[in-house]
Structure formats: structure tokens, C-alpha cells
């Protein structure tokens, strides 16, 4: 049973040396547990935060312990009445090939709705993040201008499409021409900006948003967000979803102070955590599944093959290797 533990706390960008592979014995499930075999695992930007030894909404990962995160697997051993051998389940057992998990910590996957990998992406944590950030805070309306940063990522591409469904004009910001072409040609974003090519991001936003910005779904923070915030309209809404540009920084990044702009535009900027919407996940998932079925939402997954590739897949999030949800395929069902 191969596992990956955190060997050291990354300084700046994470590197391969921060992770250690170990060979552990196959766990034996206790009463109330089943043995699961990992099929796919998720690597996510928030995990970088848990690698730091600082207080946050989720506790830091302990050194030399298995890195926990979103996982999909198959039950291989069960004496529990509600789960049978062969059942497909999702949970948070993380970067290990096998795990003994409490039945209360996993959910059965309804395989009729979508391919199982969707439960780590479009119908999982990242899709739900886009849904609740837009539904509860962004609230885009027909004819409004919506800007999404990190637009070609797992959360961003769904957030942008939700805004398109209500008839908004959507501007996506991403870090490669290939990603921008995908957003425009495949997903129908109205304007796309490759932030790596723009010398003056604020001028680019001004050109792309002649009527100003009504909703800014922020996945990245930093200079990109400073540029967008300069162009917000009266009563703009800004769901603060992520700040990936700062996750590898050792010192806080001091940019523009947007408070005056928020004040004079009576704008709402609100941080949110998808976990706080757990009571409504079922409703959110049903809505997303319906939109996917109707063709209103498409999604992309960047699947790396092989458990050994997990650290690279994680590190790739910070160099923008992924179009859509980054996953690692560990085994076939
Ligand atoms: P993505 O699939 O978007 O992957 C990360 C992407 O971020 C990369 O592909 C890269 O794309 C972009 N990126 C990396 N570094 C930078 C940088 N310095 N500046 C600008 N862009 C950068 O990840 P997710 O969709 O899973 O997550 C997106 C954001 O949402 C993250 O900030 C994450 O922490 C947050 N999040 C928040 C949740 C919540 O509950 N609030 C839940 C889930 C995610 P590119 O090529 O465009 O640079």
C-alpha cells in the first residue's frame, strides 16, 4: 500500500522533496469501517495552505502523515450492511492506494448521473464552489458583465458558464492561449484575456468591459484582481473564492487597497468556503447535473496516470499545467 506523506513544509513553490513515498501494510478495517482501493485522487490548490503550519479554516497537515484530500475509490472489503464489495464511493482519505475508512466519512456515488471522475470536479467540490459562489454572492443577471479569473481551471470554467446561463456577458482571464481558445471557442466566453501577454491588465479589462464590471469571481488575487477591481460598477458583487497567486508567497503581497472603491461603489466583496454550504450540496449537485445533461455546462479534466505522479500533478497547479480539474488516475475500477 503506497502512501504519500508530507516530508517537509514547502518554502515558496512546493518541490518533489517536500513529499515522501512510503510502503505501508494493507490496513485492516475496524468495526464501522470498510477497506477502499483508490481509483482517482484530486489535487487542489487549498492543499498548499494546509502544508503551512499556520492557523486557517482547515488544520495543517502533520509532517509524516498521509496527505488528505478528495478521493474516489471502490470498496474491496466490507462487513458493513450499507456498503458492499464493488461499491464506488467518494471521501477524503487522500494520497494512498488503500485506506480503511469510517462508513460515515464516505458517500456512495450514483454512477447513473455522470462519469465517476465528475464527483471530484464538476459535480464535486470544485463545481459546487462555482455554484454557491455565483448563486449566493455573485448573483449575475441578464446583460451584466461578469469577470472570472483562473477561468480555465476547475472552478473558473464552471463559474463562467453559470453566468452565461443567465445571459451575462462573460470575460475569462487565464494563463495560456490554448486555455483562452478553449474558453472562447468551446465554452462561448465573450472575451478572453491571457494575463501573461497583457502588459497593462487594467487597460485590458477596460477594453474588455466597456460597461464596467458587475460581478468579479476571484480565484487568483494579486495584480490581476487589483486590475479588475479598478473597473467595478455600482453595486458590484465579488465572490472571493481563492487567491492562488499568493499561496506560495512567504510574505504578504501588498497591492492596491480596494476599500475606497468598494465603498464608493457600494460593492460587496465576500469570502466564502464551499464547506459552509454542505447542507445544500444535494440541491447544488442536482442543478449542476441538470445543466450538464442539457449541455449548458461542459467541463474538462486533466487526468495524469499513475499514483507516482501525484506530487507533480499537485505542483502543476501552480504553473498552470491543467485545463479544468486536475486529477490523478490511480487504478481502474
Ligand atoms: P484550478 O483548476 O484553477 O488550478 C489552478 C490554476 O490557477 C492553474 O491552472 C493556473 O492557471 C492558475 N494559477 C496558478 N498560479 C497563478 C498565479 N500566480 N496567478 C494567476 N493564476 C494562477 O484550481 P481550482 O479550480 O481547484 O481552484 C481555483 C481557486 O479556487 C483556487 O484559488 C482555490 O484555492 C479556490 N477554491 C476555493 C474554494 C472555496 O471553498 N472557497 C474551494 C475550491 C477552490 P493559469 O494557466 O490560468 O495561470
Tab-separated table of C-alpha atoms and ligand atoms in Angstrom:
chain	number	residue	atom	x	y	z
A	1	UNK	CA	0.000	0.000	0.000
A	2	UNK	CA	1.876	3.055	-1.259
A	3	UNK	CA	1.226	6.329	0.559
A	4	UNK	CA	2.497	9.877	0.198
A	5	UNK	CA	3.302	11.869	3.318
A	6	UNK	CA	4.366	15.465	3.799
A	7	UNK	CA	8.125	15.271	4.417
A	8	UNK	CA	8.715	18.984	4.904
A	9	UNK	CA	6.736	22.199	4.760
A	10	UNK	CA	7.330	23.820	1.358
A	11	UNK	CA	9.050	27.175	1.286
A	12	UNK	CA	7.764	29.053	-1.718
A	13	UNK	CA	6.743	26.736	-4.540
A	14	UNK	CA	6.365	23.103	-3.413
A	15	UNK	CA	9.022	20.700	-4.700
A	16	UNK	CA	9.293	16.944	-5.019
A	17	UNK	CA	11.486	16.777	-1.871
A	18	UNK	CA	8.586	18.011	0.228
A	19	UNK	CA	6.825	14.678	-0.385
A	20	UNK	CA	7.874	11.190	0.637
A	21	UNK	CA	6.578	7.853	-0.657
A	22	UNK	CA	6.238	5.102	1.902
A	23	UNK	CA	5.171	1.471	1.699
A	24	UNK	CA	2.665	0.727	4.443
A	25	UNK	CA	0.939	-2.554	5.244
A	26	UNK	CA	-2.592	-3.011	3.954
A	27	UNK	CA	-4.873	-1.543	6.647
A	28	UNK	CA	-7.404	-3.775	8.385
A	29	UNK	CA	-10.831	-2.184	8.757
A	30	UNK	CA	-12.260	-1.941	12.287
A	31	UNK	CA	-15.951	-2.215	13.065
A	32	UNK	CA	-17.757	0.603	11.262
A	33	UNK	CA	-15.064	0.771	8.585
A	34	UNK	CA	-14.569	-0.603	5.090
A	35	UNK	CA	-11.421	-1.119	3.055
A	36	UNK	CA	-11.311	1.040	-0.078
A	37	UNK	CA	-8.971	0.985	-3.053
A	38	UNK	CA	-8.237	4.384	-4.576
A	39	UNK	CA	-9.234	4.865	-8.209
A	40	UNK	CA	-8.827	8.637	-8.651
A	41	UNK	CA	-7.490	11.311	-6.382
A	42	UNK	CA	-7.840	15.054	-6.511
A	43	UNK	CA	-5.060	17.597	-6.122
A	44	UNK	CA	-6.286	21.053	-5.135
A	45	UNK	CA	-4.761	24.487	-4.562
A	46	UNK	CA	-6.163	24.716	-0.986
A	47	UNK	CA	-3.889	21.797	-0.018
A	48	UNK	CA	-0.939	24.197	-0.297
A	49	UNK	CA	-2.445	26.141	2.618
A	50	UNK	CA	-2.659	23.006	4.754
A	51	UNK	CA	1.050	22.394	4.153
A	52	UNK	CA	1.806	25.555	6.142
A	53	UNK	CA	1.942	25.462	9.903
A	54	UNK	CA	-0.445	28.354	10.333
A	55	UNK	CA	-3.970	28.637	11.640
A	56	UNK	CA	-6.641	28.516	8.960
A	57	UNK	CA	-10.115	27.101	8.427
A	58	UNK	CA	-8.654	23.610	7.967
A	59	UNK	CA	-5.956	22.257	10.312
A	60	UNK	CA	-2.396	21.992	8.930
A	61	UNK	CA	-1.230	18.593	7.640
A	62	UNK	CA	1.061	16.916	10.169
A	63	UNK	CA	4.550	16.048	8.951
A	64	UNK	CA	4.990	12.380	8.003
A	65	UNK	CA	1.256	11.792	7.796
A	66	UNK	CA	-0.677	10.858	4.690
A	67	UNK	CA	-1.867	13.938	2.784
A	68	UNK	CA	-5.655	14.010	2.912
A	69	UNK	CA	-7.814	15.228	0.064
A	70	UNK	CA	-10.701	14.370	-2.227
A	71	UNK	CA	-10.642	10.733	-3.369
A	72	UNK	CA	-12.778	8.241	-5.256
A	73	UNK	CA	-12.459	4.525	-4.731
A	74	UNK	CA	-14.025	1.125	-4.701
A	75	UNK	CA	-14.942	-0.912	-1.658
A	76	UNK	CA	-12.827	-4.077	-1.617
A	77	UNK	CA	-13.766	-5.409	1.825
A	78	UNK	CA	-16.872	-4.716	3.865
A	79	UNK	CA	-18.803	-6.299	6.674
A	80	UNK	CA	-20.984	-3.224	6.964
A	81	UNK	CA	-24.622	-3.627	5.921
A	82	UNK	CA	-24.846	-0.392	3.921
A	83	UNK	CA	-21.778	-0.912	1.713
A	84	UNK	CA	-20.873	-3.848	-0.473
A	85	UNK	CA	-17.735	-5.000	-2.177
A	86	UNK	CA	-17.520	-3.239	-5.542
A	87	UNK	CA	-19.426	-0.113	-4.480
A	88	UNK	CA	-17.955	3.156	-5.745
A	89	UNK	CA	-17.508	5.779	-3.046
A	90	UNK	CA	-16.050	9.243	-2.559
A	91	UNK	CA	-14.299	10.547	0.527
A	92	UNK	CA	-11.247	12.365	1.827
A	93	UNK	CA	-8.770	9.557	2.553
A	94	UNK	CA	-6.283	11.202	0.208
A	95	UNK	CA	-2.918	10.228	-1.201
A	96	UNK	CA	-2.798	6.472	-0.560
A	97	UNK	CA	-3.628	3.420	-2.621
A	98	UNK	CA	-5.756	1.747	0.075
A	99	UNK	CA	-7.430	3.020	3.225
A	100	UNK	CA	-9.674	1.784	5.998
A	101	UNK	CA	-12.343	4.440	6.275
A	102	UNK	CA	-15.346	5.040	8.503
A	103	UNK	CA	-18.566	4.426	6.614
A	104	UNK	CA	-19.825	7.786	7.897
A	105	UNK	CA	-16.936	9.571	6.160
A	106	UNK	CA	-17.705	8.304	2.650
A	107	UNK	CA	-20.622	8.617	0.249
A	108	UNK	CA	-21.887	6.214	-2.321
A	109	UNK	CA	-21.546	7.520	-5.873
A	110	UNK	CA	-24.627	7.473	-8.064
A	111	UNK	CA	-22.976	6.237	-11.231
A	112	UNK	CA	-26.052	6.888	-13.357
A	113	UNK	CA	-25.561	10.653	-13.392
A	114	UNK	CA	-22.083	11.195	-14.863
A	115	UNK	CA	-18.681	9.513	-15.204
A	116	UNK	CA	-17.220	8.930	-11.731
A	117	UNK	CA	-14.421	11.472	-12.146
A	118	UNK	CA	-17.067	14.223	-12.224
A	119	UNK	CA	-17.596	13.620	-8.496
A	120	UNK	CA	-14.164	15.123	-7.860
A	121	UNK	CA	-14.790	18.038	-10.218
A	122	UNK	CA	-17.893	19.363	-11.934
A	123	UNK	CA	-20.285	17.521	-9.569
A	124	UNK	CA	-17.840	17.574	-6.679
A	125	UNK	CA	-16.104	20.196	-4.572
A	126	UNK	CA	-14.995	22.485	-7.389
A	127	UNK	CA	-18.307	22.513	-9.284
A	128	UNK	CA	-20.160	23.201	-6.040
A	129	UNK	CA	-17.752	26.034	-5.242
A	130	UNK	CA	-18.564	27.710	-8.552
A	131	UNK	CA	-22.268	27.125	-7.988
A	132	UNK	CA	-22.547	28.533	-4.464
A	133	UNK	CA	-20.142	31.413	-5.132
A	134	UNK	CA	-22.301	32.550	-8.042
A	135	UNK	CA	-25.685	31.613	-6.627
A	136	UNK	CA	-25.213	33.105	-3.178
A	137	UNK	CA	-22.787	36.014	-3.730
A	138	UNK	CA	-22.183	36.789	-7.421
A	139	UNK	CA	-25.863	36.632	-8.425
A	140	UNK	CA	-25.212	37.553	-12.080
A	141	UNK	CA	-28.135	38.888	-14.099
A	142	UNK	CA	-29.040	39.019	-17.750
A	143	UNK	CA	-26.963	41.667	-19.546
A	144	UNK	CA	-24.469	42.198	-16.708
A	145	UNK	CA	-20.704	41.950	-17.150
A	146	UNK	CA	-19.008	39.125	-15.254
A	147	UNK	CA	-15.240	38.649	-14.986
A	148	UNK	CA	-13.776	35.322	-13.870
A	149	UNK	CA	-10.073	34.894	-13.051
A	150	UNK	CA	-8.499	31.437	-13.094
A	151	UNK	CA	-11.181	30.943	-15.735
A	152	UNK	CA	-9.804	27.775	-17.337
A	153	UNK	CA	-9.485	25.945	-14.022
A	154	UNK	CA	-11.895	23.555	-12.358
A	155	UNK	CA	-13.886	26.217	-10.505
A	156	UNK	CA	-13.455	29.033	-13.016
A	157	UNK	CA	-14.794	27.274	-16.100
A	158	UNK	CA	-17.985	26.263	-14.287
A	159	UNK	CA	-18.418	29.718	-12.713
A	160	UNK	CA	-18.186	31.389	-16.128
A	161	UNK	CA	-20.708	29.028	-17.691
A	162	UNK	CA	-23.195	29.575	-14.856
A	163	UNK	CA	-23.016	33.296	-15.605
A	164	UNK	CA	-23.598	32.572	-19.322
A	165	UNK	CA	-26.732	30.576	-18.475
A	166	UNK	CA	-28.413	33.669	-17.002
A	167	UNK	CA	-27.430	35.773	-20.004
A	168	UNK	CA	-24.436	37.680	-18.644
A	169	UNK	CA	-21.504	38.817	-20.767
A	170	UNK	CA	-18.539	36.797	-19.510
A	171	UNK	CA	-14.858	37.723	-19.596
A	172	UNK	CA	-12.389	34.972	-18.705
A	173	UNK	CA	-8.791	35.515	-17.587
A	174	UNK	CA	-6.350	32.612	-17.973
A	175	UNK	CA	-2.641	31.959	-18.425
A	176	UNK	CA	-2.236	30.441	-21.901
A	177	UNK	CA	-3.503	30.927	-25.448
A	178	UNK	CA	-4.672	27.319	-25.535
A	179	UNK	CA	-6.794	27.860	-22.414
A	180	UNK	CA	-8.182	31.125	-23.791
A	181	UNK	CA	-9.100	29.473	-27.097
A	182	UNK	CA	-10.917	26.697	-25.232
A	183	UNK	CA	-12.946	29.196	-23.189
A	184	UNK	CA	-13.924	31.221	-26.217
A	185	UNK	CA	-14.459	28.566	-28.878
A	186	UNK	CA	-15.750	25.680	-26.810
A	187	UNK	CA	-17.496	27.357	-23.867
A	188	UNK	CA	-18.658	30.570	-25.538
A	189	UNK	CA	-16.983	33.098	-23.225
A	190	UNK	CA	-17.426	36.541	-24.807
A	191	UNK	CA	-13.890	37.833	-24.272
A	192	UNK	CA	-10.759	36.070	-23.042
A	193	UNK	CA	-7.545	37.622	-21.735
A	194	UNK	CA	-4.225	35.848	-21.379
A	195	UNK	CA	-2.789	37.655	-18.366
A	196	UNK	CA	0.718	36.554	-19.276
A	197	UNK	CA	0.522	38.548	-22.518
A	198	UNK	CA	-1.114	41.693	-21.190
A	199	UNK	CA	1.322	44.444	-20.264
A	200	UNK	CA	-1.355	46.623	-18.737
A	201	UNK	CA	-4.030	44.423	-17.215
A	202	UNK	CA	-6.164	47.363	-16.104
A	203	UNK	CA	-6.287	48.756	-19.661
A	204	UNK	CA	-7.140	45.284	-20.983
A	205	UNK	CA	-10.056	44.992	-18.551
A	206	UNK	CA	-11.262	48.448	-19.514
A	207	UNK	CA	-11.278	47.459	-23.195
A	208	UNK	CA	-12.962	44.131	-22.467
A	209	UNK	CA	-15.600	45.654	-20.175
A	210	UNK	CA	-16.801	48.929	-21.712
A	211	UNK	CA	-19.827	48.865	-19.407
A	212	UNK	CA	-17.747	48.131	-16.285
A	213	UNK	CA	-17.709	45.000	-14.105
A	214	UNK	CA	-20.810	43.882	-12.219
A	215	UNK	CA	-19.504	40.574	-10.872
A	216	UNK	CA	-15.893	39.569	-10.319
A	217	UNK	CA	-15.438	35.894	-9.395
A	218	UNK	CA	-11.942	35.949	-7.948
A	219	UNK	CA	-9.872	32.765	-7.979
A	220	UNK	CA	-6.398	34.257	-8.067
A	221	UNK	CA	-5.994	37.596	-6.244
A	222	UNK	CA	-2.815	39.672	-6.664
A	223	UNK	CA	-2.277	42.111	-9.521
A	224	UNK	CA	-4.972	40.554	-11.702
A	225	UNK	CA	-7.598	41.309	-9.072
A	226	UNK	CA	-6.276	44.828	-8.499
A	227	UNK	CA	-6.763	45.465	-12.211
A	228	UNK	CA	-10.321	44.120	-12.272
A	229	UNK	CA	-11.390	45.955	-9.105
A	230	UNK	CA	-10.456	49.296	-10.681
A	231	UNK	CA	-13.405	48.819	-13.055
A	232	UNK	CA	-16.227	47.690	-10.803
A	233	UNK	CA	-19.662	49.196	-11.167
A	234	UNK	CA	-22.100	50.473	-8.575
A	235	UNK	CA	-23.370	47.507	-6.501
A	236	UNK	CA	-20.795	45.097	-7.905
A	237	UNK	CA	-20.519	41.674	-6.230
A	238	UNK	CA	-17.163	40.000	-5.702
A	239	UNK	CA	-17.198	36.364	-4.537
A	240	UNK	CA	-13.716	35.849	-3.053
A	241	UNK	CA	-13.154	32.242	-3.900
A	242	UNK	CA	-9.373	31.822	-3.991
A	243	UNK	CA	-6.097	33.727	-4.019
A	244	UNK	CA	-3.804	31.220	-5.666
A	245	UNK	CA	-1.260	33.850	-6.705
A	246	UNK	CA	-0.342	34.281	-3.024
A	247	UNK	CA	-0.302	30.647	-1.823
A	248	UNK	CA	3.427	30.162	-2.462
A	249	UNK	CA	4.422	33.553	-1.106
A	250	UNK	CA	6.259	33.684	2.179
A	251	UNK	CA	5.420	37.354	2.792
A	252	UNK	CA	2.045	39.035	2.277
A	253	UNK	CA	1.653	40.644	-1.111
A	254	UNK	CA	0.651	44.273	-0.621
A	255	UNK	CA	-1.172	45.584	-3.656
A	256	UNK	CA	-3.847	48.162	-4.182
A	257	UNK	CA	-6.093	48.812	-1.210
A	258	UNK	CA	-9.567	48.477	-2.755
A	259	UNK	CA	-11.594	49.687	0.215
A	260	UNK	CA	-12.384	53.112	-1.218
A	261	UNK	CA	-13.530	51.565	-4.490
A	262	UNK	CA	-15.753	49.134	-2.599
A	263	UNK	CA	-17.165	51.970	-0.530
A	264	UNK	CA	-17.866	54.421	-3.320
A	265	UNK	CA	-19.384	51.703	-5.482
A	266	UNK	CA	-21.330	50.207	-2.558
A	267	UNK	CA	-19.850	46.900	-3.671
A	268	UNK	CA	-19.965	43.567	-1.850
A	269	UNK	CA	-16.753	41.553	-1.531
A	270	UNK	CA	-17.337	38.331	0.364
A	271	UNK	CA	-15.083	35.410	1.138
A	272	UNK	CA	-16.775	32.021	1.202
A	273	UNK	CA	-15.926	28.370	1.837
A	274	UNK	CA	-17.786	25.700	-0.061
A	275	UNK	CA	-17.832	23.527	3.070
A	276	UNK	CA	-20.200	26.018	4.691
A	277	UNK	CA	-22.836	25.065	2.113
A	278	UNK	CA	-22.744	21.331	2.947
A	279	UNK	CA	-26.451	21.294	3.820
A	280	UNK	CA	-27.276	22.369	0.263
A	281	UNK	CA	-24.800	20.143	-1.641
A	282	UNK	CA	-27.560	17.837	-2.827
A	283	UNK	CA	-29.517	20.697	-4.332
A	284	UNK	CA	-26.372	22.207	-5.920
A	285	UNK	CA	-25.292	18.886	-7.378
A	286	UNK	CA	-28.755	18.279	-8.854
A	287	UNK	CA	-28.678	21.693	-10.520
A	288	UNK	CA	-25.194	21.131	-11.953
A	289	UNK	CA	-26.111	17.635	-13.166
A	290	UNK	CA	-29.164	19.047	-14.931
A	291	UNK	CA	-27.122	21.772	-16.661
A	292	UNK	CA	-24.528	19.214	-17.746
A	293	UNK	CA	-27.233	16.932	-19.115
A	294	UNK	CA	-28.837	19.821	-21.009
A	295	UNK	CA	-25.486	20.851	-22.468
A	296	UNK	CA	-25.378	24.231	-20.691
A	297	UNK	CA	-22.268	23.224	-18.780
A	298	UNK	CA	-19.285	21.417	-20.212
A	299	UNK	CA	-16.229	20.540	-18.235
A	300	UNK	CA	-12.706	19.369	-18.782
A	301	UNK	CA	-10.462	17.114	-16.711
A	302	UNK	CA	-6.699	16.888	-16.864
A	303	UNK	CA	-6.009	13.332	-15.774
A	304	UNK	CA	-2.448	12.254	-15.003
A	305	UNK	CA	-1.871	8.493	-14.936
A	306	UNK	CA	-0.171	6.804	-12.008
A	307	UNK	CA	-0.036	7.310	-8.243
A	308	UNK	CA	3.680	8.194	-8.509
A	309	UNK	CA	2.745	11.311	-10.484
A	310	UNK	CA	0.692	12.801	-7.638
A	311	UNK	CA	3.275	15.354	-6.386
A	312	UNK	CA	3.921	16.575	-9.959
A	313	UNK	CA	0.187	16.882	-10.599
A	314	UNK	CA	-0.145	18.974	-7.444
A	315	UNK	CA	2.848	21.173	-8.274
A	316	UNK	CA	1.490	21.681	-11.797
A	317	UNK	CA	-1.470	23.634	-10.374
A	318	UNK	CA	0.934	26.478	-9.605
A	319	UNK	CA	2.475	26.528	-13.061
A	320	UNK	CA	-0.894	26.262	-14.782
A	321	UNK	CA	-0.375	22.787	-16.311
A	322	UNK	CA	-4.065	21.953	-16.049
A	323	UNK	CA	-7.046	22.796	-18.218
A	324	UNK	CA	-10.004	22.024	-15.958
A	325	UNK	CA	-9.942	19.718	-12.963
A	326	UNK	CA	-6.570	18.184	-12.180
A	327	UNK	CA	-6.898	14.520	-11.188
A	328	UNK	CA	-4.610	11.535	-10.785
A	329	UNK	CA	-5.741	8.140	-12.004
A	330	UNK	CA	-4.507	5.516	-9.575
A	331	UNK	CA	-6.333	2.369	-10.743
A	332	UNK	CA	-9.166	1.101	-12.921
A	333	UNK	CA	-12.430	0.048	-11.225
B	1	LIG	P1	-7.544	25.358	-10.905
B	1	LIG	O1	-8.082	24.192	-11.624
B	1	LIG	O2	-7.998	26.722	-11.297
B	1	LIG	O3	-5.966	25.273	-10.953
B	1	LIG	C1	-5.153	26.314	-10.560
B	1	LIG	C2	-4.931	27.322	-11.713
B	1	LIG	O4	-4.568	28.560	-11.148
B	1	LIG	C3	-3.771	26.969	-12.619
B	1	LIG	O5	-4.123	26.101	-13.655
B	1	LIG	C4	-3.320	28.331	-13.136
B	1	LIG	O6	-3.977	28.629	-14.376
B	1	LIG	C5	-3.842	29.307	-12.079
B	1	LIG	N1	-2.717	29.974	-11.402
B	1	LIG	C6	-1.688	29.387	-10.742
B	1	LIG	N2	-0.852	30.315	-10.248
B	1	LIG	C7	-1.366	31.525	-10.630
B	1	LIG	C8	-0.953	32.882	-10.428
B	1	LIG	N3	0.143	33.176	-9.732
B	1	LIG	N4	-1.715	33.863	-10.965
B	1	LIG	C9	-2.834	33.578	-11.659
B	1	LIG	N5	-3.274	32.315	-11.878
B	1	LIG	C10	-2.554	31.310	-11.360
B	1	LIG	O7	-7.865	25.210	-9.363
B	1	LIG	P2	-9.327	25.175	-8.718
B	1	LIG	O8	-10.324	25.493	-9.751
B	1	LIG	O9	-9.459	23.958	-7.935
B	1	LIG	O10	-9.253	26.390	-7.690
B	1	LIG	C11	-9.337	27.737	-8.156
B	1	LIG	C12	-9.296	28.678	-6.963
B	1	LIG	O11	-10.443	28.458	-6.145
B	1	LIG	C13	-8.090	28.457	-6.061
B	1	LIG	O12	-7.618	29.707	-5.621
B	1	LIG	C14	-8.645	27.661	-4.909
B	1	LIG	O13	-7.906	27.825	-3.739
B	1	LIG	C15	-10.043	28.220	-4.816
B	1	LIG	N6	-11.024	27.318	-4.199
B	1	LIG	C16	-11.788	27.826	-3.198
B	1	LIG	C17	-12.755	27.077	-2.598
B	1	LIG	C18	-13.597	27.692	-1.546
B	1	LIG	O14	-14.333	26.983	-0.850
B	1	LIG	N7	-13.538	28.999	-1.377
B	1	LIG	C19	-12.968	25.667	-2.975
B	1	LIG	C20	-12.162	25.243	-4.117
B	1	LIG	C21	-11.212	26.052	-4.681
B	1	LIG	P3	-3.396	29.711	-15.419
B	1	LIG	O15	-2.758	28.935	-16.511
B	1	LIG	O16	-4.619	30.443	-15.843
B	1	LIG	O17	-2.409	30.572	-14.670
